[in-house]
Coordinates of C-alpha atoms in Angstrom, one line a residue:
M1 CA 68.8 -31.5 77.2
T2 CA 70.7 -29.4 79.7
S3 CA 73.0 -30.4 82.5
T4 CA 71.7 -31.0 86.1
G5 CA 74.4 -28.8 87.3
I6 CA 75.5 -31.6 89.7
R7 CA 79.1 -32.6 90.0
L8 CA 80.9 -34.8 92.2
H9 CA 82.8 -32.9 95.1
A10 CA 86.4 -32.7 93.8
P11 CA 89.2 -30.2 93.7
A12 CA 89.3 -27.8 90.7
P13 CA 91.3 -29.1 87.8
G14 CA 95.0 -28.3 88.2
W15 CA 96.0 -29.1 84.7
S16 CA 94.3 -29.5 81.3
I17 CA 95.0 -30.7 77.7
A18 CA 92.9 -30.4 74.6
A19 CA 92.0 -32.9 71.9
D20 CA 89.2 -33.4 69.2
V21 CA 87.9 -36.5 71.1
V22 CA 88.4 -38.0 74.5
V23 CA 87.7 -41.7 74.8
V24 CA 86.9 -42.9 78.3
G25 CA 87.7 -46.6 78.7
S26 CA 90.0 -49.1 77.3
G27 CA 88.0 -52.2 76.4
V28 CA 87.1 -53.4 73.0
A29 CA 84.7 -50.5 72.5
G30 CA 87.0 -47.7 73.7
L31 CA 90.2 -48.9 71.9
T32 CA 88.3 -49.5 68.9
A33 CA 86.9 -45.9 68.9
A34 CA 90.2 -44.5 69.6
L35 CA 92.0 -46.2 66.8
R36 CA 89.4 -45.4 64.3
C37 CA 89.5 -41.7 65.5
E38 CA 93.3 -41.6 65.0
A39 CA 92.9 -43.1 61.4
A40 CA 90.3 -40.3 60.8
G41 CA 92.8 -37.7 61.7
L42 CA 91.2 -36.7 65.0
T43 CA 93.4 -35.9 67.9
T44 CA 92.4 -38.4 70.4
V45 CA 93.1 -39.0 74.1
V46 CA 92.4 -42.2 75.8
V47 CA 91.5 -42.1 79.6
T48 CA 91.3 -45.4 81.4
K49 CA 90.7 -46.1 85.1
A50 CA 93.5 -48.8 85.4
R51 CA 96.0 -49.9 82.8
L52 CA 95.2 -50.1 79.2
D53 CA 94.6 -53.9 79.4
D54 CA 92.7 -54.0 82.8
G55 CA 89.2 -53.6 81.7
S56 CA 86.4 -56.1 81.4
T57 CA 87.3 -57.1 77.8
R58 CA 90.2 -58.9 79.2
W59 CA 87.9 -61.3 81.4
A60 CA 85.8 -62.3 78.5
Q61 CA 86.2 -66.0 77.9
G62 CA 83.6 -67.3 75.4
G63 CA 84.2 -65.3 72.3
I64 CA 82.6 -63.0 69.8
A65 CA 79.4 -63.8 68.0
A66 CA 79.2 -63.1 64.3
A67 CA 77.7 -64.9 61.1
L68 CA 81.0 -66.1 59.9
G69 CA 80.5 -69.9 59.6
E70 CA 79.3 -71.8 56.4
G71 CA 75.5 -71.7 56.2
D72 CA 75.0 -69.1 58.8
T73 CA 73.5 -65.7 57.9
P74 CA 73.0 -62.3 59.7
E75 CA 69.3 -63.1 59.6
Q76 CA 69.6 -66.2 61.6
H77 CA 71.9 -64.2 64.1
L78 CA 69.2 -61.6 64.2
D79 CA 66.4 -64.1 65.1
D80 CA 68.5 -65.6 68.0
T81 CA 69.2 -62.1 69.3
L82 CA 65.5 -61.0 69.2
V83 CA 64.4 -64.2 70.8
A84 CA 66.9 -63.7 73.7
G85 CA 65.9 -60.0 74.1
A86 CA 62.4 -61.0 75.1
G87 CA 60.5 -58.4 72.9
L88 CA 62.5 -55.5 73.9
C89 CA 65.3 -55.4 71.3
D90 CA 65.4 -52.6 68.8
E91 CA 65.2 -54.6 65.6
G92 CA 66.9 -51.9 63.6
A93 CA 69.9 -51.8 66.0
V94 CA 70.2 -55.5 66.0
R95 CA 70.1 -55.6 62.2
I96 CA 73.0 -53.1 62.3
L97 CA 74.9 -55.3 64.7
V98 CA 74.6 -58.7 62.7
T99 CA 75.0 -57.2 59.2
E100 CA 78.0 -55.0 60.0
G101 CA 79.5 -57.5 62.6
P102 CA 81.2 -59.9 60.3
D103 CA 83.3 -57.3 58.5
A104 CA 84.0 -55.6 61.9
V105 CA 85.4 -58.9 63.2
R106 CA 87.6 -59.2 59.9
R107 CA 88.9 -55.7 60.7
L108 CA 89.7 -56.8 64.3
I109 CA 91.7 -59.7 62.8
E110 CA 93.6 -57.1 60.5
T111 CA 94.3 -55.1 63.6
G112 CA 96.2 -58.2 64.9
A113 CA 93.8 -60.4 66.9
H114 CA 94.4 -64.2 66.4
F115 CA 91.4 -66.5 66.7
D116 CA 91.5 -70.2 67.1
E117 CA 91.4 -72.0 63.8
S118 CA 90.3 -75.5 62.7
S119 CA 92.8 -78.0 61.1
E120 CA 91.6 -76.6 57.7
G121 CA 92.7 -73.2 58.6
E122 CA 89.2 -71.8 59.0
L123 CA 87.9 -70.0 62.1
A124 CA 87.0 -72.4 64.9
L125 CA 83.4 -71.6 65.9
T126 CA 81.5 -72.8 68.9
R127 CA 78.0 -72.5 70.4
E128 CA 76.7 -70.7 73.4
G129 CA 73.3 -70.3 75.0
G130 CA 70.5 -69.0 72.7
H131 CA 72.6 -69.6 69.5
H132 CA 71.2 -72.1 67.1
R133 CA 74.3 -72.2 65.0
R134 CA 78.2 -72.3 65.8
R135 CA 79.0 -68.6 65.4
I136 CA 81.3 -68.0 68.4
A137 CA 84.9 -67.1 67.4
H138 CA 87.3 -67.7 70.3
A139 CA 90.9 -67.2 71.0
G140 CA 93.4 -69.1 73.3
G141 CA 90.6 -71.6 73.8
D142 CA 88.9 -69.6 76.6
A143 CA 91.0 -66.4 76.5
T144 CA 89.2 -64.4 73.7
G145 CA 89.0 -61.2 75.7
A146 CA 92.7 -61.3 76.7
E147 CA 93.6 -61.7 73.1
I148 CA 91.5 -59.0 71.8
S149 CA 92.7 -56.7 74.5
R150 CA 96.3 -57.6 73.6
A151 CA 95.9 -56.9 70.0
L152 CA 94.1 -53.5 70.5
V153 CA 96.5 -52.3 73.1
E154 CA 99.6 -53.1 71.0
A155 CA 97.9 -51.2 68.1
V156 CA 97.2 -48.2 70.3
R157 CA 100.8 -48.1 71.5
A158 CA 102.3 -48.8 67.9
R159 CA 100.4 -45.8 66.7
G160 CA 101.4 -43.5 69.6
L161 CA 97.9 -42.6 70.8
R162 CA 98.0 -40.4 73.8
T163 CA 96.7 -42.3 76.9
I164 CA 96.2 -41.4 80.4
E165 CA 96.1 -44.5 82.6
N166 CA 95.0 -45.0 86.2
A167 CA 92.6 -42.1 85.8
L168 CA 89.1 -42.0 87.2
V169 CA 86.8 -39.8 85.0
L170 CA 84.8 -37.5 87.3
D171 CA 82.2 -35.4 85.4
L172 CA 81.4 -34.0 82.0
L173 CA 82.4 -30.6 81.2
T174 CA 79.7 -28.5 79.2
D175 CA 79.7 -25.1 77.6
A176 CA 77.1 -22.4 78.2
D177 CA 74.8 -24.1 75.5
G178 CA 74.9 -27.4 77.3
R179 CA 77.1 -29.1 74.8
T180 CA 79.9 -31.4 75.6
A181 CA 83.3 -29.6 76.3
G182 CA 85.4 -32.5 77.7
V183 CA 85.8 -34.3 81.2
T184 CA 87.3 -33.8 84.5
L185 CA 89.4 -36.8 85.8
H186 CA 91.7 -37.7 88.7
V187 CA 95.0 -39.4 87.8
M188 CA 96.0 -41.8 90.6
G189 CA 99.8 -41.7 91.1
E190 CA 102.8 -40.0 89.6
G191 CA 103.3 -39.5 86.0
Q192 CA 103.0 -36.8 83.4
H193 CA 99.8 -35.7 85.0
D194 CA 98.6 -36.2 88.7
G195 CA 95.6 -35.3 90.7
V196 CA 92.5 -33.8 89.3
G197 CA 92.7 -32.2 85.8
A198 CA 90.7 -31.8 82.6
V199 CA 90.6 -32.9 78.9
H200 CA 88.9 -30.3 76.8
A201 CA 87.3 -31.8 73.7
P202 CA 83.9 -31.3 71.8
A203 CA 83.3 -34.9 71.6
V204 CA 83.5 -37.5 74.4
V205 CA 83.0 -41.2 74.0
L206 CA 82.0 -43.1 77.1
A207 CA 83.2 -46.7 77.0
T208 CA 83.5 -47.4 80.8
G209 CA 82.1 -50.9 80.8
G210 CA 79.6 -52.1 83.4
M211 CA 78.5 -51.8 87.0
G212 CA 78.6 -55.2 88.3
Q213 CA 80.4 -54.1 91.5
V214 CA 76.9 -52.8 92.7
F215 CA 76.3 -56.3 93.8
S216 CA 78.4 -58.4 96.4
A217 CA 79.2 -61.2 93.9
T218 CA 79.9 -60.5 90.2
T219 CA 82.3 -61.5 87.4
N220 CA 83.2 -57.9 86.8
P221 CA 86.6 -56.5 87.9
S222 CA 86.8 -54.1 90.8
V223 CA 86.9 -51.0 88.5
S224 CA 83.3 -51.8 87.2
T225 CA 81.5 -49.3 89.5
G226 CA 79.1 -47.7 87.0
D227 CA 81.2 -44.5 86.6
G228 CA 80.0 -43.8 83.1
V229 CA 76.3 -44.1 83.8
A230 CA 76.6 -41.9 86.9
L231 CA 78.6 -39.3 84.9
A232 CA 76.0 -39.3 82.1
L233 CA 73.1 -38.9 84.6
R234 CA 74.8 -35.9 86.3
A235 CA 75.3 -34.4 82.8
G236 CA 71.6 -34.7 82.1
A237 CA 71.6 -37.6 79.9
E238 CA 69.0 -40.4 79.8
V239 CA 69.5 -43.9 80.8
S240 CA 67.3 -46.8 80.0
D241 CA 66.6 -50.4 80.9
L242 CA 68.9 -50.5 83.9
E243 CA 66.7 -53.1 85.6
F244 CA 67.9 -55.8 83.1
V245 CA 71.0 -57.0 84.8
Q246 CA 72.2 -60.3 83.4
F247 CA 73.2 -62.8 86.0
H248 CA 75.7 -65.4 84.5
P249 CA 74.3 -68.8 85.3
T250 CA 77.7 -70.6 85.8
V251 CA 80.0 -68.7 88.0
L252 CA 82.3 -70.6 90.3
F253 CA 80.7 -70.9 93.8
L254 CA 83.3 -69.8 96.4
G255 CA 80.9 -69.8 99.4
A256 CA 77.9 -68.0 100.4
E257 CA 79.8 -65.3 101.9
A258 CA 82.3 -64.6 99.0
E259 CA 82.3 -61.1 97.7
G260 CA 83.8 -59.2 94.8
Q261 CA 85.0 -60.6 91.5
Q262 CA 84.2 -64.2 91.1
P263 CA 85.7 -66.7 88.5
L264 CA 83.4 -67.2 85.4
V265 CA 82.8 -70.6 83.9
S266 CA 82.2 -69.7 80.4
E267 CA 79.0 -70.6 78.6
A268 CA 81.2 -72.2 75.9
V269 CA 81.7 -75.1 78.4
R270 CA 78.1 -75.9 78.0
G271 CA 78.3 -75.2 74.3
E272 CA 80.9 -78.0 74.0
G273 CA 78.5 -80.4 75.9
A274 CA 78.8 -79.9 79.7
H275 CA 75.6 -80.7 81.7
L276 CA 74.0 -78.7 84.6
V277 CA 73.2 -81.2 87.3
D278 CA 72.1 -81.2 91.0
A279 CA 73.9 -82.8 93.9
D280 CA 72.3 -86.2 92.8
G281 CA 73.7 -85.8 89.3
V282 CA 70.2 -85.2 87.8
R283 CA 70.0 -82.9 84.7
F284 CA 67.3 -80.5 85.6
M285 CA 67.4 -78.3 82.4
T286 CA 66.3 -81.1 80.2
G287 CA 62.6 -80.6 79.3
Q288 CA 62.5 -77.1 80.5
H289 CA 63.6 -75.5 77.1
E290 CA 64.4 -76.9 73.7
L291 CA 68.0 -76.1 74.0
A292 CA 68.2 -77.4 77.5
E293 CA 71.5 -76.1 79.1
L294 CA 72.0 -73.8 75.9
A295 CA 68.9 -71.9 76.6
P296 CA 69.2 -68.1 76.8
R297 CA 70.9 -67.0 80.1
D298 CA 67.9 -65.7 81.8
I299 CA 66.3 -69.1 81.4
V300 CA 69.2 -71.1 82.6
A301 CA 69.8 -68.7 85.5
K302 CA 66.1 -69.2 86.6
G303 CA 66.3 -72.9 86.3
I304 CA 69.4 -73.0 88.5
M305 CA 67.8 -70.8 91.1
R306 CA 64.5 -72.9 91.0
R307 CA 66.4 -76.0 91.7
M308 CA 68.3 -74.5 94.4
Q309 CA 65.2 -73.4 96.0
E310 CA 63.5 -76.7 95.6
Q311 CA 66.5 -78.5 97.3
D312 CA 67.4 -75.8 99.7
A313 CA 70.9 -75.8 98.2
E314 CA 73.4 -73.0 97.8
H315 CA 74.6 -74.0 94.5
M316 CA 74.3 -76.5 91.5
F317 CA 77.0 -78.3 89.6
L318 CA 78.4 -78.0 86.0
D319 CA 79.6 -81.6 85.0
A320 CA 82.1 -81.9 82.3
R321 CA 84.2 -84.8 83.4
H322 CA 83.5 -86.5 80.1
F323 CA 85.7 -83.9 78.4
G324 CA 88.8 -85.6 79.7
A325 CA 92.0 -84.1 80.6
E326 CA 93.3 -83.2 77.1
M327 CA 90.2 -81.2 76.1
W328 CA 90.2 -79.3 79.4
E329 CA 93.9 -78.3 79.0
H330 CA 93.6 -77.3 75.4
R331 CA 90.1 -75.8 75.1
F332 CA 89.5 -74.4 78.5
P333 CA 92.9 -73.8 80.1
T334 CA 92.0 -70.5 81.9
I335 CA 88.9 -72.1 83.5
L336 CA 90.8 -75.2 84.5
A337 CA 93.5 -73.1 86.1
A338 CA 90.9 -71.1 88.1
C339 CA 89.1 -74.1 89.2
R340 CA 92.3 -75.8 90.4
A341 CA 93.4 -72.7 92.2
H342 CA 90.3 -73.1 94.3
G343 CA 90.8 -76.8 94.9
I344 CA 88.4 -78.1 92.2
D345 CA 89.7 -80.3 89.5
P346 CA 86.9 -80.4 86.7
V347 CA 88.6 -83.4 85.0
H348 CA 87.4 -85.4 87.9
D349 CA 84.8 -83.5 89.7
P350 CA 81.7 -81.4 88.9
I351 CA 82.2 -77.7 89.3
P352 CA 80.0 -76.0 91.9
I353 CA 78.3 -73.0 90.3
A354 CA 75.8 -70.3 91.0
P355 CA 74.6 -67.2 89.2
A356 CA 76.2 -64.0 89.8
A357 CA 75.9 -60.5 88.4
H358 CA 77.6 -60.2 85.0
Y359 CA 76.3 -57.8 82.3
A360 CA 74.2 -54.7 82.3
S361 CA 72.0 -54.9 79.2
G362 CA 70.8 -51.2 79.9
G363 CA 72.8 -48.1 80.2
V364 CA 73.1 -44.7 78.7
R365 CA 70.4 -44.4 76.0
T366 CA 71.8 -43.8 72.5
D367 CA 70.8 -43.8 68.9
S368 CA 72.1 -46.0 66.0
R369 CA 75.3 -43.7 65.9
G370 CA 75.9 -43.9 69.6
R371 CA 74.7 -40.4 70.2
T372 CA 73.2 -39.8 73.7
T373 CA 70.7 -37.1 74.6
V374 CA 73.6 -34.7 75.5
P375 CA 75.1 -33.2 72.4
G376 CA 78.6 -34.3 71.9
L377 CA 78.4 -37.2 74.3
Y378 CA 78.6 -40.7 73.0
A379 CA 78.4 -44.1 74.5
C380 CA 79.3 -47.6 73.4
G381 CA 79.9 -50.9 74.8
E382 CA 78.4 -52.1 78.2
V383 CA 77.9 -48.5 79.5
A384 CA 75.5 -47.9 76.5
C385 CA 71.9 -48.9 75.8
T386 CA 71.8 -49.1 72.0
G387 CA 68.6 -51.3 72.0
V388 CA 70.6 -54.3 70.8
H389 CA 70.2 -56.5 74.0
G390 CA 66.7 -55.8 75.0
A391 CA 65.6 -57.5 78.2
N392 CA 68.5 -60.1 78.1
R393 CA 71.8 -60.1 76.1
L394 CA 72.5 -63.0 73.8
A395 CA 75.8 -64.7 74.6
S396 CA 78.9 -63.1 73.1
N397 CA 77.0 -60.2 71.5
S398 CA 78.6 -57.8 73.7
L399 CA 82.2 -57.7 72.3
L400 CA 80.5 -57.5 68.8
E401 CA 78.3 -54.5 69.9
G402 CA 81.5 -52.7 71.2
L403 CA 83.2 -53.2 67.8
V404 CA 80.3 -52.2 65.6
Y405 CA 78.9 -49.2 67.5
A406 CA 82.4 -47.8 68.2
E407 CA 82.9 -47.7 64.5
R408 CA 79.6 -46.1 64.0
I409 CA 80.4 -43.3 66.6
V410 CA 83.7 -42.3 64.8
E411 CA 81.9 -42.1 61.4
D412 CA 79.5 -39.6 63.1
I413 CA 82.2 -37.6 64.8
A414 CA 84.4 -37.5 61.6
G415 CA 81.5 -36.6 59.5
A416 CA 80.6 -33.8 61.8
R417 CA 84.1 -32.5 61.8
A418 CA 84.3 -32.7 58.1
A419 CA 81.1 -30.7 57.8
N420 CA 82.6 -28.0 60.0
G421 CA 85.7 -27.8 58.0
L422 CA 88.5 -25.8 59.7
H423 CA 85.9 -24.1 61.9
A424 CA 85.6 -27.0 64.4
R425 CA 84.2 -25.7 67.7
V426 CA 86.8 -25.1 70.5
P427 CA 84.8 -25.9 73.7
Q428 CA 84.7 -23.3 76.5
P429 CA 83.6 -25.2 79.6
V430 CA 81.5 -23.3 82.3
P431 CA 83.5 -22.7 85.5
H432 CA 84.0 -25.3 88.0
P433 CA 81.8 -24.9 91.1
E434 CA 83.8 -23.7 94.2
T435 CA 81.5 -25.4 96.8
P436 CA 80.5 -29.1 97.1
E437 CA 77.8 -29.9 94.5
H438 CA 77.2 -33.6 95.5
P439 CA 77.8 -35.1 98.9
L440 CA 80.3 -38.0 98.8
L441 CA 79.7 -41.3 100.6
A442 CA 82.3 -42.8 102.9
P443 CA 84.3 -45.8 101.4
E444 CA 82.7 -48.4 103.5
A445 CA 79.3 -47.4 101.9
R446 CA 80.3 -49.5 98.9
F447 CA 79.9 -52.8 100.9
T448 CA 76.6 -51.5 102.3
I449 CA 75.2 -50.8 98.9
Q450 CA 76.4 -54.3 97.6
R451 CA 74.6 -56.0 100.4
I452 CA 71.5 -53.9 99.8
M453 CA 71.4 -54.7 96.2
T454 CA 72.2 -58.4 96.4
D455 CA 69.4 -59.0 99.0
G456 CA 66.7 -56.8 97.3
A457 CA 67.4 -56.5 93.6
G458 CA 69.4 -59.7 92.8
V459 CA 68.3 -62.5 90.7
L460 CA 64.9 -62.9 92.6
R461 CA 63.1 -59.6 93.1
S462 CA 59.6 -58.7 94.7
A463 CA 57.7 -55.5 95.6
D464 CA 58.8 -55.9 99.2
S465 CA 62.4 -56.7 98.5
L466 CA 62.8 -53.7 96.2
A467 CA 60.9 -51.4 98.4
Q468 CA 63.3 -52.3 101.2
A469 CA 66.3 -51.7 99.1
A470 CA 64.9 -48.3 98.0
E471 CA 64.3 -47.3 101.5
Q472 CA 67.9 -48.3 102.6
L473 CA 69.5 -46.6 99.6
Q474 CA 67.5 -43.5 100.4
Q475 CA 68.9 -43.6 103.9
L476 CA 72.4 -43.6 102.7
R477 CA 71.6 -40.7 100.6
T478 CA 69.8 -38.6 103.3
E479 CA 72.7 -39.2 105.8
A480 CA 75.2 -37.9 103.3
R481 CA 73.1 -34.9 102.3
D482 CA 72.2 -34.1 106.0
A483 CA 75.9 -34.1 106.9
L484 CA 76.6 -31.6 104.1
A485 CA 73.8 -29.5 105.1
E486 CA 74.5 -29.3 108.8
N487 CA 78.3 -28.7 108.7
G488 CA 79.2 -28.3 105.2
K489 CA 81.3 -31.4 105.2
T490 CA 81.3 -34.4 103.2
A491 CA 83.6 -37.5 102.8
E492 CA 87.0 -36.7 101.7
P493 CA 87.2 -36.7 97.9
G494 CA 89.0 -39.6 96.6
V495 CA 88.8 -42.7 94.4
D496 CA 86.9 -44.8 97.1
T497 CA 84.4 -42.1 97.9
W498 CA 83.8 -41.2 94.3
E499 CA 83.2 -44.9 93.5
A500 CA 80.8 -45.4 96.3
T501 CA 79.0 -42.3 95.4
N502 CA 78.7 -43.5 91.7
L503 CA 77.5 -46.9 92.9
L504 CA 74.7 -45.4 94.9
C505 CA 73.6 -43.3 92.0
V506 CA 73.2 -46.3 89.7
A507 CA 71.7 -48.5 92.4
R508 CA 68.9 -45.9 92.9
V509 CA 68.2 -46.0 89.2
L510 CA 68.2 -49.7 88.9
V511 CA 65.9 -50.2 92.0
A512 CA 63.4 -47.5 90.6
A513 CA 63.2 -49.2 87.3
A514 CA 62.8 -52.6 88.8
R515 CA 60.1 -51.5 91.1
L516 CA 58.1 -49.9 88.1
R517 CA 58.3 -52.9 85.9
E518 CA 55.7 -55.2 87.4
E519 CA 56.3 -58.3 85.2
T520 CA 58.9 -60.8 84.6
R521 CA 60.8 -60.3 81.4
G522 CA 64.3 -61.4 80.3
C523 CA 66.7 -61.2 83.2
H524 CA 64.2 -59.1 85.4
W525 CA 62.5 -61.7 87.5
R526 CA 59.7 -60.4 89.8
E527 CA 58.5 -63.3 92.1
D528 CA 55.3 -61.4 92.7
H529 CA 54.6 -60.8 88.9
A530 CA 55.7 -64.1 87.4
D531 CA 54.4 -63.5 84.0
R532 CA 55.6 -61.4 80.9
V533 CA 52.8 -58.8 80.1
D534 CA 53.5 -57.4 76.6
T535 CA 50.3 -55.2 76.5
A536 CA 51.6 -53.0 79.4
W537 CA 55.3 -53.5 79.5
R538 CA 56.7 -54.1 76.0
R539 CA 58.2 -50.8 76.5
H540 CA 61.3 -49.2 78.0
I541 CA 61.9 -47.4 81.3
V542 CA 63.9 -44.2 80.8
V543 CA 65.4 -42.3 83.7
R544 CA 66.9 -38.9 84.2
L545 CA 68.4 -37.2 87.0
N546 CA 66.8 -33.9 88.1
P547 CA 68.7 -30.8 89.5
D548 CA 67.5 -31.6 93.0
R549 CA 68.8 -35.1 92.6
T550 CA 65.6 -36.8 92.5
L551 CA 64.9 -39.2 89.7
A552 CA 62.5 -38.6 86.7
V553 CA 61.2 -42.0 85.5
H554 CA 58.9 -42.6 82.6
T555 CA 58.1 -45.4 80.1
T556 CA 58.3 -45.1 76.4
D557 CA 55.0 -45.5 74.4
T558 CA 56.1 -48.4 72.5
A559 CA 59.0 -50.8 72.2
D560 CA 60.8 -48.2 70.0
F561 CA 63.2 -45.6 71.5
P562 CA 62.4 -42.1 70.9
P563 CA 65.0 -40.1 69.0
T564 CA 67.9 -38.7 71.0
R565 CA 67.9 -35.5 69.0
P566 CA 64.9 -33.3 68.5
Q567 CA 65.7 -32.8 64.8
E568 CA 65.4 -36.6 64.2
Q569 CA 61.7 -36.4 65.0

């Protein structure tokens, strides 16, 4: 696989540093990879878009899933994951996750993460949608992500790892053979480094999180603009399954015009016995699935949307008044505070909820060691598509996937370094282009893209809605391209324009894949193709970016991913 030659329009790097590995992202996946790299003796630099503790991991409420409870087994965890994934999980990848997961969680605890315990001193485990057993470990009641982030950030700082905060990664550097040679990045604000620079390294680990900001309403923080997927596409990597965007069923409804990050109401609230009801107090999930409110997320989201359509309502309700004040205050203090901040008291009132974009089950395609189709480029966490999640992620498998696959990536990097001995490759990047390679969008295009995607590629999709979305996205692209061709000008390089351009890139891929998949499967819901069609569509959609910026889209022959390296065939 060779690079497309496409790069974001940006100044040439004005400074550079060198390392064995550069990790991009500071969530559970990125910091786990960085800590393991440091322990393996690899010189490591962590690049993160905001502060170290400001990624998506911090916002995770429910917990981390693993077969840690009495009577639970990895095999049962595997079964629940495969069912949720609607026939598209890679069983081998899932088996790695569930068998290596329990020990990975124990190592996280050894790193310093404190999980809630029962009165007997055992891990306090809860249930979430799609799980037949209590296997969700949580911290601070509903602040699991914050605790995991705290522990990992403290460990990174205690071990003195080199970090570059407030830095937006721009593009992958490659050498003359197309191998990874590091990244370019822009540091926002004063510090040891400022402006556009480069980290030269023979291994790059993408752990940039999701792309929820491609939609108007999302649970993702503002930094989740698909930067890692866009970078990988420009570098020539393959992405897969981007049509499978999970919409969390229970997001606090703040009004039909609300935009940006919305407060999440964790699935663990339903796991502890809350009910989904309509305005008349009727439980509408009963009878729709054996697990009712605890069905997999795609089923619950669809159930909510159907009821909203039937009643011409903007939202449904989550009723947990029977918990009482003490349980709310001790088990779900974060959610309680968020609700009260918006004038809702769940102790006395049902919570208005509606689905919102939450998690990208697809991403940069990897193998079982996190290797992408570009030599030296790895991916883990939400930015990656390992095959674990299939068409719909099982609740609380995301933090576990970040842990397990980050560790596997480091094993591969360290193993390759050991095999090379003292003759590790010093990358020599090809020169930075002097002219704009990729037109940039104006900052306000971000909101246009979000509206296009919410209207045309949201929870409910159809051939017409997706065709309209594709046409509108193409118009944005054409306008930017024509402006560059006519007068050589593009939007001023900067964080806002780079983010908008990345959002357009991932939006185009998502819509292209969603148009091609003419069925309903997992969290991909086509109103005009209501059934799941295994004979035609139990396979993956893989996309690459061509040098002329068109998309190369194809389907795999089976539900199995092809190898990411020719020598594996």
